[in-house]
Amino acid sequence: MADNEQKAMQLVADAEKKLKSAQGFLGSLFRSSSKVEEACEMYTKAANMFKMAKKWSAAGSAFSEAASLRLKMDNRHDGAALLIDAGNCYKKTDPHEAVKCITKAIEYYTDAGRFTVAAKHHMTVAEIYETEMADVEKAMQHYEQAADYFRGEESNSSANKCMLNVAKYAAQLEQYEKAISIYEQVGEAALASPLMKYSAKEYYFCASLLHACIDVLNAQQAMKKYEEICPSFHDSRECKLVMTLLEKIEEQDIDGFTDAVKEYDSISRLDSWYTNILLRIKKSISENPDLC
């Protein structure tokens, strides 16, 4: 590992010398551009050696230098690819720099009309904001942009996956109306697909719980609609759970609410998202009687 790092550092030094030589060279343009090309290759080799040595920041820096040279040579395709390589290295040590590199690459992909590629990289940026920076709002923005690009390229399944992430975080931020709208749209799309229609019940279940975060009447009206348009939801344990919970809210029965959730969870494990939403509803029973 140390040997790879030393070789990489030497390559970076050689690349810097090559660039200085190119800048001071008074000969032909061809000779000068050839030196820049050689420097770019040295930076790229150095970056890969840094990767082998697990020196991620150094690898990201070397890829960034190579990308800068490619872009100056008007090789936007290779420059953007190198920026992505840089971003992937920086993800391990410097998420802010990773976002900077990947976002810059996205600009080149959108300029070139490669919207599906741009969308995938927006998803990567969203994931960095999610996992490394805990910035939910920024993550939502990038998932929404990815969905927009996917939808423009008729990749509706990928667009819906992105929007489900938006809905999840919108609910977390108590933007219930926004989240409900997304779950309803994705549910409607699922119902239109023979392969996906059974999964629609999950989206209407999420929407129902979020309606309950607003008020019981709101939730009851939504439940009638969902039962009519989604047979798999009408016949599901999820639907029965929501109906039971609405009854317990109206009765101000916190113990009954808890028991209903426990019974459901004993058969179908509820993940952290559902648990948090249900805890909000339960808390509101005692703190906000007007919910009913």
XYZ file of C-alpha atoms in Angstrom:
292
model
C 0.000 0.000 0.000
C 2.785 2.415 0.938
C 4.537 1.609 -2.328
C 1.435 2.529 -4.321
C 1.122 5.790 -2.430
C 4.753 6.687 -3.109
C 4.370 5.884 -6.812
C 1.208 7.970 -6.948
C 2.910 10.935 -5.295
C 5.755 10.709 -7.795
C 3.305 10.639 -10.691
C 1.595 13.765 -9.358
C 4.969 15.507 -9.105
C 5.853 14.428 -12.646
C 2.482 15.654 -13.916
C 3.033 19.064 -12.331
C 6.479 19.311 -13.966
C 4.988 18.304 -17.300
C 2.384 21.055 -17.047
C 4.963 23.690 -16.184
C 6.970 22.550 -19.165
C 3.909 22.833 -21.397
C 3.104 26.335 -20.147
C 6.641 27.556 -20.731
C 7.145 25.815 -24.030
C 7.543 28.195 -26.981
C 7.303 25.539 -29.657
C 4.320 24.183 -31.501
C 0.807 23.969 -30.126
C 0.902 20.251 -30.876
C 3.902 19.695 -28.618
C 2.255 21.686 -25.837
C -1.064 19.825 -26.040
C 0.853 16.548 -26.053
C 2.443 17.440 -22.716
C -0.952 18.304 -21.244
C -2.291 14.948 -22.446
C 0.632 13.162 -20.766
C 0.057 15.096 -17.537
C -3.598 14.141 -17.581
C -2.716 10.458 -17.939
C -0.242 10.762 -15.065
C -2.880 12.286 -12.790
C -5.307 9.509 -13.696
C -2.735 6.781 -12.990
C -1.828 8.491 -9.739
C -5.501 8.617 -8.732
C -5.908 4.883 -9.285
C -2.776 4.163 -7.261
C -4.063 6.363 -4.448
C -7.285 4.330 -4.585
C -5.289 1.111 -4.221
C -3.599 2.648 -1.179
C -7.028 3.748 0.138
C -5.923 7.373 0.151
C -9.315 8.626 -0.898
C -8.819 12.387 -0.615
C -5.584 12.214 -2.588
C -7.306 10.043 -5.201
C -10.176 12.506 -5.466
C -7.745 15.399 -5.868
C -5.796 13.623 -8.617
C -8.984 12.725 -10.496
C -10.113 16.349 -10.155
C -6.833 17.586 -11.668
C -7.196 15.151 -14.545
C -10.800 16.253 -15.058
C -9.792 19.916 -15.125
C -7.227 19.212 -17.843
C -9.704 17.200 -19.926
C -12.235 20.005 -19.732
C -9.635 22.592 -20.745
C -8.858 20.372 -23.741
C -12.620 20.504 -24.504
C -13.013 16.786 -23.860
C -16.216 17.180 -21.878
C -17.184 13.512 -21.936
C -13.962 12.278 -20.324
C -13.829 15.319 -18.056
C -17.279 14.601 -16.660
C -16.422 10.920 -16.143
C -13.289 11.900 -14.214
C -15.323 14.278 -12.050
C -17.603 11.379 -11.160
C -14.534 9.299 -10.276
C -13.334 12.155 -8.086
C -16.726 12.423 -6.412
C -16.841 8.699 -5.686
C -13.475 8.939 -3.942
C -14.389 12.057 -1.983
C -17.596 10.377 -0.792
C -15.476 8.391 1.654
C -13.799 11.394 3.281
C -15.261 14.728 2.137
C -18.959 14.678 1.211
C -19.038 18.407 0.448
C -16.279 18.019 -2.135
C -17.986 14.897 -3.489
C -21.193 16.861 -4.087
C -19.221 19.664 -5.734
C -17.539 17.281 -8.205
C -20.628 15.268 -9.065
C -22.798 18.374 -9.435
C -20.290 19.856 -11.858
C -20.332 16.625 -13.879
C -24.135 16.723 -13.960
C -23.974 20.106 -15.681
C -21.977 18.605 -18.543
C -24.325 15.621 -18.852
C -27.416 17.837 -19.010
C -25.746 20.118 -21.576
C -25.097 17.009 -23.672
C -28.722 15.867 -23.333
C -27.790 12.793 -21.323
C -30.618 13.194 -18.864
C -30.814 9.593 -17.679
C -27.152 9.705 -16.685
C -27.690 13.085 -15.022
C -30.668 11.676 -13.112
C -28.628 8.765 -11.753
C -25.975 11.146 -10.503
C -28.610 13.386 -8.900
C -29.649 10.267 -6.989
C -26.056 9.780 -5.859
C -25.922 13.371 -4.609
C -29.239 12.872 -2.819
C -27.857 9.776 -1.098
C -24.784 11.728 0.048
C -27.024 14.396 1.568
C -29.075 11.642 3.225
C -26.350 9.484 4.695
C -23.329 11.733 5.109
C -24.710 15.230 5.682
C -28.170 14.637 7.207
C -29.619 17.348 4.987
C -33.080 16.012 4.175
C -34.253 19.085 2.256
C -31.265 18.987 -0.115
C -31.761 15.246 -0.579
C -35.391 15.873 -1.519
C -34.380 18.505 -4.087
C -32.009 16.134 -5.850
C -34.467 13.237 -5.795
C -37.101 15.529 -7.333
C -34.689 16.664 -10.040
C -33.734 13.056 -10.757
C -37.419 12.134 -11.030
C -38.019 15.010 -13.434
C -35.206 13.868 -15.719
C -36.269 10.209 -15.525
C -39.844 11.110 -16.381
C -38.680 13.179 -19.341
C -36.900 10.092 -20.654
C -39.990 7.909 -20.090
C -38.311 6.056 -17.206
C -41.416 6.320 -15.075
C -40.551 3.458 -12.735
C -37.254 5.128 -11.797
C -39.030 8.473 -11.453
C -41.553 6.971 -9.044
C -38.798 5.415 -6.927
C -37.219 8.838 -6.562
C -40.525 10.457 -5.681
C -41.174 7.863 -2.983
C -37.993 9.057 -1.311
C -39.289 12.615 -1.586
C -42.570 11.540 0.023
C -40.741 9.783 2.851
C -38.780 12.899 3.723
C -41.669 15.286 3.151
C -43.599 13.322 5.772
C -40.596 13.473 8.087
C -40.645 17.275 7.723
C -44.416 17.280 8.372
C -45.137 18.341 4.797
C -48.062 15.944 4.851
C -50.042 17.272 1.900
C -47.013 17.004 -0.371
C -46.243 13.470 0.780
C -49.876 12.373 0.415
C -50.033 13.730 -3.121
C -46.945 11.738 -4.098
C -48.194 8.503 -2.538
C -51.509 8.902 -4.334
C -49.816 9.550 -7.670
C -47.497 6.563 -7.312
C -50.408 4.419 -6.155
C -52.418 5.422 -9.210
C -49.481 4.551 -11.465
C -49.117 1.169 -9.753
C -52.801 0.388 -10.265
C -52.370 0.989 -13.989
C -49.642 -1.652 -14.207
C -50.562 -5.367 -14.143
C -47.198 -6.136 -12.559
C -47.334 -3.397 -9.917
C -51.009 -3.088 -8.994
C -50.759 -5.214 -5.834
C -48.059 -2.917 -4.451
C -50.480 0.031 -4.639
C -51.943 -0.894 -1.251
C -48.662 0.055 0.436
C -48.787 3.572 -0.997
C -52.400 4.083 0.032
C -51.537 2.776 3.494
C -48.836 5.443 3.803
C -51.190 8.130 2.540
C -53.899 7.032 4.982
C -51.586 7.338 7.961
C -50.502 10.799 6.860
C -54.127 11.860 6.519
C -54.560 10.721 10.123
C -51.743 13.082 11.086
C -53.943 15.923 9.845
C -57.333 14.932 11.296
C -59.696 11.982 11.559
C -62.374 13.334 9.215
C -59.722 13.960 6.588
C -58.490 10.388 7.003
C -61.980 8.841 6.927
C -62.841 10.581 3.667
C -59.548 9.487 2.126
C -60.109 5.888 3.257
C -63.430 5.715 1.415
C -61.753 6.879 -1.759
C -58.811 4.503 -1.434
C -61.036 1.500 -0.734
C -63.018 2.223 -3.885
C -60.096 2.667 -6.254
C -57.737 0.046 -4.802
C -59.291 -3.390 -4.153
C -56.029 -4.781 -2.733
C -56.065 -2.054 -0.097
C -59.766 -2.549 0.693
C -59.140 -6.218 1.565
C -55.825 -5.712 3.370
C -54.693 -5.837 6.985
C -53.323 -2.339 6.444
C -56.784 -0.975 5.727
C -58.215 -2.699 8.790
C -55.426 -1.286 10.933
C -56.076 2.276 9.790
C -59.821 1.926 10.388
C -59.155 0.586 13.890
C -56.710 3.387 14.648
C -59.199 6.021 13.540
C -61.773 4.536 15.908
C -59.279 4.588 18.780
C -58.394 8.220 18.032
C -62.060 9.220 18.136
C -62.465 7.361 21.431
C -59.263 8.901 22.837
C -58.219 5.308 23.569
C -54.412 5.411 23.707
C -54.105 1.847 25.045
C -56.369 0.495 22.313
C -54.333 2.385 19.711
C -51.111 0.864 21.071
C -52.574 -2.658 21.165
C -53.752 -2.425 17.536
C -50.300 -1.351 16.386
C -48.593 -4.104 18.416
C -50.899 -6.762 16.972
C -50.177 -5.635 13.414
C -46.434 -5.361 14.089
C -46.307 -8.910 15.483
C -47.245 -10.216 12.027
C -45.976 -7.510 9.668
C -42.947 -5.725 11.065
C -43.243 -1.948 10.873
C -40.084 -0.097 9.844
C -38.812 3.109 11.449
C -40.762 5.377 9.075
C -44.109 3.794 9.971
C -43.176 3.705 13.639
C -42.369 7.413 13.711
C -45.593 8.362 11.938
C -47.671 6.181 14.264
C -45.954 7.688 17.299
C -46.866 11.158 16.042
C -50.502 10.142 15.694
C -50.518 8.509 19.132
C -48.959 11.578 20.721
C -51.569 13.799 19.128
C -54.417 11.861 20.783
C -53.584 13.283 24.184
C -51.919 16.549 23.119
C -54.337 17.647 20.434
C -57.945 16.510 20.916
C -58.945 18.736 17.992
C -57.371 16.132 15.717
C -60.533 14.178 16.245
